[in-house]
Coordinates of C-alpha atoms in Angstrom, one line a residue:
Chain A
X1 CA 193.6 -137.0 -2.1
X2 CA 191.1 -136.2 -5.4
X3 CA 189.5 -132.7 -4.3
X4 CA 187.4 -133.9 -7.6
X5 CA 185.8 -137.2 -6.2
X6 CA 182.3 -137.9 -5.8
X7 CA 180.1 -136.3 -3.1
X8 CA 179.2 -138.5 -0.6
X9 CA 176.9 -135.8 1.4
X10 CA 175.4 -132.6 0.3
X11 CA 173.6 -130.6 2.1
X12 CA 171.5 -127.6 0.6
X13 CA 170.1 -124.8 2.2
X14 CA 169.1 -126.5 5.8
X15 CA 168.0 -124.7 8.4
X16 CA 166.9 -126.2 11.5
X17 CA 165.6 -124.5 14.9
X18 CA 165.1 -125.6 18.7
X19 CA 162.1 -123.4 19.2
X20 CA 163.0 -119.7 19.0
X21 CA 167.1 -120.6 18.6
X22 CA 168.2 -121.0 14.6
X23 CA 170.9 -123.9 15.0
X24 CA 171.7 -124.0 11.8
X25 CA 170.7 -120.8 9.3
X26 CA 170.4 -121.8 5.6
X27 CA 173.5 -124.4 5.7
X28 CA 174.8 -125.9 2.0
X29 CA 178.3 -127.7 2.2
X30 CA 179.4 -130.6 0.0
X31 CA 181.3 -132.9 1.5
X32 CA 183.4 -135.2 -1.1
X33 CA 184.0 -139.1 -0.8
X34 CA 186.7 -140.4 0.8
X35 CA 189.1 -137.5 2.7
X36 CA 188.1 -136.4 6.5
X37 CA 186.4 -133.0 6.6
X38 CA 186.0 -130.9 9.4
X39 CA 183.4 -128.9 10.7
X40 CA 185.5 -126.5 12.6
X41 CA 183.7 -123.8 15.0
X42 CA 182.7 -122.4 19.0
X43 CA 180.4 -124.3 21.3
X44 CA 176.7 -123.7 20.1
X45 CA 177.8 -123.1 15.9
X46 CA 175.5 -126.1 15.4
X47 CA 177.9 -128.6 14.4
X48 CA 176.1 -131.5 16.7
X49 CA 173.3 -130.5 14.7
X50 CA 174.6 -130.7 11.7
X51 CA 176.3 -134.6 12.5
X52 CA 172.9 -135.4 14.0
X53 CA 171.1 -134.1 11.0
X54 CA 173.2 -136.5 9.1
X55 CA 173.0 -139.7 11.1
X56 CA 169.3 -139.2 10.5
X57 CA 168.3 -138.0 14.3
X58 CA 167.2 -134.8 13.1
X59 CA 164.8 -133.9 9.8
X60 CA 165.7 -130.2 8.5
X61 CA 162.6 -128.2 9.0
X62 CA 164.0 -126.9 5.6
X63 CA 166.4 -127.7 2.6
X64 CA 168.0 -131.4 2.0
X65 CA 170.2 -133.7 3.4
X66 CA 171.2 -136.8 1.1
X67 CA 174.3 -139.1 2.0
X68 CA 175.4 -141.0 -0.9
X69 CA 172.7 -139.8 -2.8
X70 CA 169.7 -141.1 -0.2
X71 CA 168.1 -138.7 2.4
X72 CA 169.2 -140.1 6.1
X73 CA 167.1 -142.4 7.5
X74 CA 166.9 -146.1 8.9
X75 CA 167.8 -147.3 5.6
X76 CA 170.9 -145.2 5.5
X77 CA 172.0 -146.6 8.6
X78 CA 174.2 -149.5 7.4
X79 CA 176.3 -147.1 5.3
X80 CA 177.2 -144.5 8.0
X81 CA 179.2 -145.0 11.6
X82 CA 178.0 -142.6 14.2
X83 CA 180.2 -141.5 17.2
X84 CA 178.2 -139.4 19.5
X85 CA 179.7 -137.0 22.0
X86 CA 179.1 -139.2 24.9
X87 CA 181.1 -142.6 25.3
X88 CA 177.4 -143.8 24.5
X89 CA 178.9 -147.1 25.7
X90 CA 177.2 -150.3 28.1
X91 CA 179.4 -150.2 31.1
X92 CA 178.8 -153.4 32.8
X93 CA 179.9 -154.9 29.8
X94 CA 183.0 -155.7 28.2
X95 CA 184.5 -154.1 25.4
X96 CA 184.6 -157.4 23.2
X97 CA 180.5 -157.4 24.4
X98 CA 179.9 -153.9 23.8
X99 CA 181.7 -153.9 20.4
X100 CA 179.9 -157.6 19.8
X101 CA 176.4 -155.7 20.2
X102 CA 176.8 -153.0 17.8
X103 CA 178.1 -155.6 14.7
X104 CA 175.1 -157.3 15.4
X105 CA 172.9 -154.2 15.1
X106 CA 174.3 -153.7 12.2
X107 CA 173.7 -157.6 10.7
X108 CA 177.3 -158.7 11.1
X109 CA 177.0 -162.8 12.0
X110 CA 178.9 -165.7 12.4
X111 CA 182.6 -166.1 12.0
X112 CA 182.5 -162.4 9.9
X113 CA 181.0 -160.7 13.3
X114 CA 184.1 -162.8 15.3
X115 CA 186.9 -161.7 13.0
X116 CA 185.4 -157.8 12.5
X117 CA 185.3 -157.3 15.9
X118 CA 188.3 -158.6 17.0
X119 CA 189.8 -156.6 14.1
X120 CA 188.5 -153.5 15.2
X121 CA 189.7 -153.8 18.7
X122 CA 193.1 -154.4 17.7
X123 CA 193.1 -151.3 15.5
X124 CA 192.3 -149.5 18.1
X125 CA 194.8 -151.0 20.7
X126 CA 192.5 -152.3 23.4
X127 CA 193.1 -156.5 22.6
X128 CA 194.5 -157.2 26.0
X129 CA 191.9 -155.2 27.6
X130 CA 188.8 -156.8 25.5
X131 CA 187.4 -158.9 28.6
X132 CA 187.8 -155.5 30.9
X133 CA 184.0 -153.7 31.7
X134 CA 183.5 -150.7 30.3
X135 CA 183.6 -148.7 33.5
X136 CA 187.2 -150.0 34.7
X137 CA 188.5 -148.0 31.7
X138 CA 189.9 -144.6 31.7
X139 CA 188.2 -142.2 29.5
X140 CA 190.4 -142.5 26.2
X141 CA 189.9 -145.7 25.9
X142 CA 186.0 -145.3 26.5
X143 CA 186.7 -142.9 23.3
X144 CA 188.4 -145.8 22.1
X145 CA 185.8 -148.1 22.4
X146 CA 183.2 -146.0 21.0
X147 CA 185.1 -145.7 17.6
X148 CA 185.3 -149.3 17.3
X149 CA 181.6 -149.6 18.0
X150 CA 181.3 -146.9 15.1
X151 CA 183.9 -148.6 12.7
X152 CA 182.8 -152.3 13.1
X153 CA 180.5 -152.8 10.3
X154 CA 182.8 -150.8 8.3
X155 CA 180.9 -147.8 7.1
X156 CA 181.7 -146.3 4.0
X157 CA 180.7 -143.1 5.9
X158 CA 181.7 -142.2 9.8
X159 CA 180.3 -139.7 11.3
X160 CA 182.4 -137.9 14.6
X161 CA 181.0 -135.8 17.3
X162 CA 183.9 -134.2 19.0
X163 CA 185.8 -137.1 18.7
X164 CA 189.1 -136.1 20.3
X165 CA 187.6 -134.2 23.5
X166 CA 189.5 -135.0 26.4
X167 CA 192.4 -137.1 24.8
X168 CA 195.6 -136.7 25.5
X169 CA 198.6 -135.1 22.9
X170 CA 199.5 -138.5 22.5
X171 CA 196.1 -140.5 21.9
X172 CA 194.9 -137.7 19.4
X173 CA 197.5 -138.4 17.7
X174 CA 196.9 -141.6 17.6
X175 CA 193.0 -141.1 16.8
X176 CA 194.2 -139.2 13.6
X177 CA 196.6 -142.2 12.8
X178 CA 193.1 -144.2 12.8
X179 CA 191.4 -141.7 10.7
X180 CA 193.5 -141.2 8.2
X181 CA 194.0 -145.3 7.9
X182 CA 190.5 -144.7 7.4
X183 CA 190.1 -142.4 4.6
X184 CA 193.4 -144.0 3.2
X185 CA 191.0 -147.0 2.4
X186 CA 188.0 -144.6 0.8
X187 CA 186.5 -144.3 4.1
X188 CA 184.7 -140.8 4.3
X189 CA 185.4 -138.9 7.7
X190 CA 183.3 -136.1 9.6
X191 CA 184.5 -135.0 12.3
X192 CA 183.0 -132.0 14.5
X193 CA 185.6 -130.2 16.3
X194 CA 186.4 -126.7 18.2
X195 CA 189.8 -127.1 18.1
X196 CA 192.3 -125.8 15.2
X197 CA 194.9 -128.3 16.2
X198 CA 192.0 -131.4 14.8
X199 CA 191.3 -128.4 11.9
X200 CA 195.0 -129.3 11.0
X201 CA 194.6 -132.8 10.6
X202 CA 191.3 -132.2 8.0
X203 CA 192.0 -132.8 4.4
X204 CA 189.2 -130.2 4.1
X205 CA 187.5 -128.3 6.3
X206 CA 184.5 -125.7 7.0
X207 CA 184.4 -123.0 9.6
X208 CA 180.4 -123.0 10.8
X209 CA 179.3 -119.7 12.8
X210 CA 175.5 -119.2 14.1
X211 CA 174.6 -122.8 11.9
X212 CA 176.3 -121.0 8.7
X213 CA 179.7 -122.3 7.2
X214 CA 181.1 -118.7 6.6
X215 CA 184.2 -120.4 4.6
X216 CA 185.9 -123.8 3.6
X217 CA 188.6 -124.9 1.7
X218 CA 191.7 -127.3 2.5
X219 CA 193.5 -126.2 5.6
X220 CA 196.4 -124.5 3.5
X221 CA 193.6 -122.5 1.4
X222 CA 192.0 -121.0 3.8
X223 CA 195.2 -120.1 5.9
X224 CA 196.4 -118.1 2.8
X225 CA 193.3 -116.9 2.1
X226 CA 194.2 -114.3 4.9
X227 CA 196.7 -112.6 2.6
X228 CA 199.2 -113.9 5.4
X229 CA 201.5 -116.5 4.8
X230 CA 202.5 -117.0 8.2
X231 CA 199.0 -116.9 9.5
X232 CA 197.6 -120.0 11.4
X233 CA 194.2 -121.7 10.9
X234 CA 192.8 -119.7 14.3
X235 CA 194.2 -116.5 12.7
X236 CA 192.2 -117.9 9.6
X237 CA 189.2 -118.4 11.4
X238 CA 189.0 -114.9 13.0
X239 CA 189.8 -113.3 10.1
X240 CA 186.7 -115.0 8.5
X241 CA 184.3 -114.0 11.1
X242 CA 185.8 -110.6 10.9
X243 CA 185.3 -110.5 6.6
X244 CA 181.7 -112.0 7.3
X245 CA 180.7 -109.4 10.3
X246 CA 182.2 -106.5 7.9
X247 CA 180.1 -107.9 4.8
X248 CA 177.0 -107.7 7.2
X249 CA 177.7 -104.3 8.9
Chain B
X1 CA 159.5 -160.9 14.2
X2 CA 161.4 -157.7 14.0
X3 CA 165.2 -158.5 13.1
X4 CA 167.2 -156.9 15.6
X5 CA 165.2 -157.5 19.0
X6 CA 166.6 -160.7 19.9
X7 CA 170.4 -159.2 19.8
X8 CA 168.9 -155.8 22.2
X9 CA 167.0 -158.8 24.9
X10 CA 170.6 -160.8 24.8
X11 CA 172.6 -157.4 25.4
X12 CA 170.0 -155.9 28.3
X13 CA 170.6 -159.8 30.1
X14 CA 174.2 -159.7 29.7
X15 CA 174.0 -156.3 31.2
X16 CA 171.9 -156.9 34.1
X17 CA 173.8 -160.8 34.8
X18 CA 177.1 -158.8 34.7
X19 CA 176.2 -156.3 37.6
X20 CA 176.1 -158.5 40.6
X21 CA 174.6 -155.9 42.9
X22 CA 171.5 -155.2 40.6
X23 CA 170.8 -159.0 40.4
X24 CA 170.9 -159.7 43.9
X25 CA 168.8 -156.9 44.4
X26 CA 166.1 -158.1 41.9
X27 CA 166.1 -161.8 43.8
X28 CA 166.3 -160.1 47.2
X29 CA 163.6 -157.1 47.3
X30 CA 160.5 -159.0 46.2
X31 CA 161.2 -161.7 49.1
X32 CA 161.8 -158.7 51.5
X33 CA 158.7 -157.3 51.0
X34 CA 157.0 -160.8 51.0
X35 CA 158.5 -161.7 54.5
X36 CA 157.1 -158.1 55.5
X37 CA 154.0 -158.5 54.3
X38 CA 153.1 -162.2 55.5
X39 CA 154.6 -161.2 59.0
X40 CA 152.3 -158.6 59.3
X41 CA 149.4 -161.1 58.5
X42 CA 149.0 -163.8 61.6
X43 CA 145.6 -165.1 59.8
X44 CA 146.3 -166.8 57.0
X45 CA 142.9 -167.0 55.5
X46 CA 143.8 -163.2 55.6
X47 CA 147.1 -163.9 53.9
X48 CA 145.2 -166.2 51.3
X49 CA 143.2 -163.6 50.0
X50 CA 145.6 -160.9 49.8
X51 CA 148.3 -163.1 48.2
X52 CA 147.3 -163.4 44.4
X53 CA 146.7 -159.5 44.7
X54 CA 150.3 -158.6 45.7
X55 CA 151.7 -161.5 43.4
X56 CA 150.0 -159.1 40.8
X57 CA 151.0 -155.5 42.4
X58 CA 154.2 -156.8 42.5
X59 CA 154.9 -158.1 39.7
X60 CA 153.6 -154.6 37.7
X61 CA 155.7 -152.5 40.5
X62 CA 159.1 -154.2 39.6
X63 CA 158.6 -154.3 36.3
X64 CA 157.3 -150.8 36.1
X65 CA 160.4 -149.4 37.9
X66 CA 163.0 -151.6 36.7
X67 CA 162.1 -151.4 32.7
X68 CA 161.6 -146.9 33.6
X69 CA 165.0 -146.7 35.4
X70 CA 166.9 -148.9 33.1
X71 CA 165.2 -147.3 29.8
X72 CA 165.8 -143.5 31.3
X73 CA 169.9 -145.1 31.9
X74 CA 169.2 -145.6 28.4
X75 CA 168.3 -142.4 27.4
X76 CA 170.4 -140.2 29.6
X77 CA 173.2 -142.0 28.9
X78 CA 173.0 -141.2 24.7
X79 CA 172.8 -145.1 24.3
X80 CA 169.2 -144.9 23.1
X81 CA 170.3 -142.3 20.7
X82 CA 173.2 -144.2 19.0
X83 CA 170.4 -146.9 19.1
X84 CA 168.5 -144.7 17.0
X85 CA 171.4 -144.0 14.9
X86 CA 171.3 -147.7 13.4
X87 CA 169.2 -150.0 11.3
X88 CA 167.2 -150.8 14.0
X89 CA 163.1 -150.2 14.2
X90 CA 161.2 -148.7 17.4
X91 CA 159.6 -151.6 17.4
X92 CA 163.2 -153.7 17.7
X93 CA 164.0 -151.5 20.8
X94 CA 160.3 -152.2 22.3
X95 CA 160.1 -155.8 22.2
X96 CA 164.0 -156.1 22.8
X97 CA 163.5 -154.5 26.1
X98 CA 160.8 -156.6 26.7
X99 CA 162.2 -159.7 26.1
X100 CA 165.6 -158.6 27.8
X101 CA 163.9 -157.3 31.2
X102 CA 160.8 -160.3 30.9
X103 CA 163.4 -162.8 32.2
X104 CA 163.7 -160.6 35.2
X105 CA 160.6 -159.8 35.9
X106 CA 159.5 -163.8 35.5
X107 CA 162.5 -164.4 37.8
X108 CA 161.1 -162.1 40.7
X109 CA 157.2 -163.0 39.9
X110 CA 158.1 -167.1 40.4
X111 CA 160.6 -165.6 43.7
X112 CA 157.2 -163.9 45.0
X113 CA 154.8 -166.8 44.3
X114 CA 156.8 -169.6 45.7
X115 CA 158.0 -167.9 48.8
X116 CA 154.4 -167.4 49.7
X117 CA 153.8 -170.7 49.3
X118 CA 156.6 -172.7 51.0
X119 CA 157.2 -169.6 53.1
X120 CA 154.1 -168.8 54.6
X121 CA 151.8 -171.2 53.5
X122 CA 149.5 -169.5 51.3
X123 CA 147.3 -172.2 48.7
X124 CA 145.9 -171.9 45.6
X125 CA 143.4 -173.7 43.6
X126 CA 144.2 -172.4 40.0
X127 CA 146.3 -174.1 37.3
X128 CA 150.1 -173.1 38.1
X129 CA 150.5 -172.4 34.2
X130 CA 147.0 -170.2 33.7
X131 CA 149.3 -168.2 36.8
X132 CA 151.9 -167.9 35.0
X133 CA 149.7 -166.5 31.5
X134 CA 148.4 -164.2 33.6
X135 CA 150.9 -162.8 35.4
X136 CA 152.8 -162.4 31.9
X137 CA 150.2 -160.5 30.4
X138 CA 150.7 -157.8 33.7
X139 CA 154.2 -157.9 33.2
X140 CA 154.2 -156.7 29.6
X141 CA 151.7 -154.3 29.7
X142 CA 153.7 -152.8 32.7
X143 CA 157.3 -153.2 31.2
X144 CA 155.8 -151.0 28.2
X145 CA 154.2 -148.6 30.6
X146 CA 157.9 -148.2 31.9
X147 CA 159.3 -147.6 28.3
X148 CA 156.4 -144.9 28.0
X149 CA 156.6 -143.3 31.0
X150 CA 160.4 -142.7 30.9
X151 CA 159.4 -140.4 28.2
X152 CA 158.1 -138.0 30.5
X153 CA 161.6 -138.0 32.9
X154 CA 164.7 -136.3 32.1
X155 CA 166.5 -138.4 34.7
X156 CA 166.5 -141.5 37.0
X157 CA 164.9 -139.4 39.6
X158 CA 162.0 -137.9 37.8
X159 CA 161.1 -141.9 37.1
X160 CA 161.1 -142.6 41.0
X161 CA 158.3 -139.6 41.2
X162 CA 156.3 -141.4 39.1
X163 CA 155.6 -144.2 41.5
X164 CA 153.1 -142.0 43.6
X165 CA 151.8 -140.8 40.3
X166 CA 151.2 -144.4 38.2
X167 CA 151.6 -146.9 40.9
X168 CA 149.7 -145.7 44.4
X169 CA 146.7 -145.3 43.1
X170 CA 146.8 -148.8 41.9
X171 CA 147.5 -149.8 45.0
X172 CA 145.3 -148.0 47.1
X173 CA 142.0 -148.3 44.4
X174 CA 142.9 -151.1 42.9
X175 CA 141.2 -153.3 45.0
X176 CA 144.2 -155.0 46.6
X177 CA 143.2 -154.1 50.4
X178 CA 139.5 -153.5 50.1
X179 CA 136.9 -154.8 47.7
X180 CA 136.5 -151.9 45.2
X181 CA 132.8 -152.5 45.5
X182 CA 133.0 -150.4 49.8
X183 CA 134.5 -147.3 47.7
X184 CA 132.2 -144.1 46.7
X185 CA 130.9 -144.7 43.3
X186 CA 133.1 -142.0 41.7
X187 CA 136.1 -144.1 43.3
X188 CA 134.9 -146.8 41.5
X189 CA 135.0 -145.3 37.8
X190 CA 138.4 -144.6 38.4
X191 CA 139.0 -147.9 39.7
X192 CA 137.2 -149.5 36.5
X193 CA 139.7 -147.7 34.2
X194 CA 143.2 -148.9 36.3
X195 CA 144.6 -151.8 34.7
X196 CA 145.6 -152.9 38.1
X197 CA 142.0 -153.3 39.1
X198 CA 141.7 -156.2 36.6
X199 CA 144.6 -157.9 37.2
X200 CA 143.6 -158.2 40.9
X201 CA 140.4 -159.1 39.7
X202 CA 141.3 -162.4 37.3
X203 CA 144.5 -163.4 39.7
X204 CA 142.3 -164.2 42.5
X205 CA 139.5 -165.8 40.8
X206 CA 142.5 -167.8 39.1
X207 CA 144.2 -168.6 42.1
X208 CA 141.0 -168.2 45.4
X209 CA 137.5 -169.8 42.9
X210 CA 140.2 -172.2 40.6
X211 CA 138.9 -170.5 38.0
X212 CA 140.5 -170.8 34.7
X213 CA 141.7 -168.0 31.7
X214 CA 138.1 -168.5 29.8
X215 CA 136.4 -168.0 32.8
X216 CA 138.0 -164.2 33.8
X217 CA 138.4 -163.7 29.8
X218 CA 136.9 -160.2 30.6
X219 CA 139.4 -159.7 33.1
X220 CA 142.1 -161.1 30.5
X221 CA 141.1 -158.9 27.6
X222 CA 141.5 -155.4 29.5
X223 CA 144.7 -156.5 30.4
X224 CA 145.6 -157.8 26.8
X225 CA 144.4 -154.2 25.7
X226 CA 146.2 -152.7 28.1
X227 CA 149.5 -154.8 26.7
X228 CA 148.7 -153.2 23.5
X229 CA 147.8 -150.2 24.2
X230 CA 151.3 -149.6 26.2
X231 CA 153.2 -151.0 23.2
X232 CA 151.8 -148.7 20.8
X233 CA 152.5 -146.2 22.8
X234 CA 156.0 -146.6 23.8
X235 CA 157.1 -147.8 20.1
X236 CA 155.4 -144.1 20.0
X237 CA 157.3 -142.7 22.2
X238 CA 160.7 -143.1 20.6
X239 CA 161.2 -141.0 17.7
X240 CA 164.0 -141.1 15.2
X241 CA 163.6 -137.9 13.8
X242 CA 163.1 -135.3 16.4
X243 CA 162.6 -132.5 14.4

């Protein structure tokens, strides 16, 4: 992994509000190309926000957004995959058709559409299941499905809403197996997550509290940033809040 | 032609073909009502007249409810949003979804007009394609009014509560089972603005006087405005950005 490689989002100074609640409070991160970064935090930090911000469904009411250099838009479409939380999936149809609609969405034709779709189905272990609707599937492998619609025009940038809630031990594992395949090929990942055991998985990482990223770092930096060598990333991440609370008391 | 419209229409046909239930349903309801409705009608001159304004109520109920509960499916389901997400345009999702749920809406409109003819009888003088022209033009302008509406719901049934809202007063002002012309005058304005009022109108000069689409071009061109008015407003009504 280069910790010096190019950006591929930046984000500076965003704030963004749903009427009287701040979602996200003067937010800068940097995200560089090609590793998987984690936005690490509770339920309501404003990490949807944030991934929604970036796929272009959201305009900061202040500061910038730019993915490879371009603010998100419909033009910036082609170059990111977005996962939402929901399965987000048509479930009278199969996953060969649901995965079929997306590469066409995203111009894939022809023999190119055939051979990325089937491709993308294998990879994520679903080929002798690819006639099977939608809703005869369990809910990993509606997860499944919905990374495949992400992945299938091969994004140089995927974006990942909570991509691992409700799996398994087993199929997590699996989903970082896929993710790390990923970035192995220069594939940016962001993934939103509230758990530390997808924090460990994160080349890099941010904690985000009330829509502010109060610290980031590789999982091993911000571990020993503690002053405890034994500590663990959820030890990390309270101790953070704590420093933060202290420096505002 | 916007680019991606074409593959949204093939994937709303596929979805509707695959569920079985949902397709008989869109065969079976409009001839259930039909048998209903020329049952309750022993005249048939009586039939005759009412015919070309149910084939046109009809036609803008279905469509109304099927392209506002499949769009809200849409929405609540985070489809739309991932939608969103892509290259495509509002304007893609718009006319996708009307091409996509236009084939079903056709389907039930040539189901209705049929089975009142070999069913019960009714005749008409018009040219069967002028019909046909006309009928589309209520069929768009209601699929859109669907896609708009759906706006306004948060689920499936907030959509349904919009039938009494949009739809009844069609019905009852419309002029479908009294001429508009016995209501009070300030009926009548708000009969004058309901798109539903025209289509009755132009439908049974078409299909009662044989008139043709020059001859009820008034008639024609309120419902063509209505058509774009709905498709402004429902490529409105889907925002990218919400913030």
């Amino acid at each position: 992994m280069d910790t010096n490689a190019p950006v591929a989002v930046a984000i500076e100074d965003v704030t963004f509000n749903y009427g009287r609640f701040k979602a996200l409070d003067g937010l800068s991160l940097q995200i560089p190309k090609g590793m998987s970064f984690g936005l690490l935090g509770p339920n309501g930090a404003g990490k949807t926000t944030l991934i929604r911000l970036l796929a272009g469904l959201l305009k900061p009411q202040k500061g910038t957004v730019s993915i490879m250099g371009k603010s998100p838009s419909r033009l910036t479409a082609p170059i990111t995959g977005y996962m939402p939380q929901l399965h987000s999936l048509y479930n009278e149809l199969s996953i060969r058709q649901n995965v079929g609609f997306f590469a066409s969405i995203y111009g894939l034709k022809g023999d190119d559409k055939r051979a990325r779709v089937d491709s993308v189905i294998k990879l994520v272990e679903l080929w002798d299941r690819r006639g099977d609707s939608v809703q005869n599937l369990s809910g990993g492998m509606r997860q499944r499905v919905s990374l495949a619609c992400a992945i299938v025009h091969n994004p140089p940038l995927l974006l990942l809403d909570e991509p691992t809630v409700g799996l398994d031990p087993e199929l997590r594992v699996t989903f970082w197996d896929y993710f790390k395949d990923l970035t192995s090929r220069g594939t940016t990942v962001v993934i939103s997550s509230h758990t530390m055991d997808d924090a460990a998985h994160c080349d890099k990482l941010a904690f985000i509290r009330s829509g502010r990223v109060i610290a980031n770092g590789t999982p091993e930096a911000l571990r020993l940033g503690t002053g405890k060598e034994t500590a663990s990333l959820e030890d990390a991440f309270l101790y953070y809040i704590r420093l933060r609370d202290n420096a505002h008391a | 032609m916007p680019k991606y419209a074409l593959p949204i229409a093939g994937r709303i046909i596929l979805q509707i073909g695959r569920d079985r239930r949902t397709l008989a349903l869109i065969i079976a309801a409009p001839v259930v009502v039909m048998t209903l409705i020329g049952l309750s009608f022993p005249d048939k001159s009586q039939l005759n007249y009412i015919a070309p304004a149910l084939l046109a109520a009809i036609a803008f109920f279905f469509s109304f409810l099927i392209t506002g509960v499949s769009f809200m499916r849409e929405r609540s389901q985070g489809s739309l949003e991932r939608l969103m997400a892509s290259p495509v345009s509002r304007l893609d999702i718009v006319l996708g979804y009307l091409f996509g749920l236009f084939v079903f809406a056709l389907l039930q409109t040539l189901i209705i007009f049929f089975f009142t003819i070999y069913a019960f009888g009714v005749t008409y003088r018009g040219d069967l394609w002028q019909i046909l022209i006309f009928q589309l033009v209520i069929i768009v302008g209601s699929v859109n009014l669907g896609i708009f509406t759906s706006t306004f719901a948060r689920n499936e049934f907030q959509v349904i509560q919009f039938i009494p809202v949009i739809i009844l007063p069609q019905v009852f002002l419309g002029g479908i089972l009294w001429p508009v012309e016995q209501m009070p005058r300030y009926l009548q304005y708000l009969s004058d603005v309901l798109p539903l009022t025209y289509a009755v109108k132009g439908l049974r000069d078409i299909m009662l006087n044989g008139k043709g689409l020059v001859d009820v071009g008034m008639d024609f061109s309120v419902l063509v405005g209505f058509t774009i008015l709905t498709t402004i407003l429902a490529s409105l009504s889907l925002r990218r950005n919400a913030g």
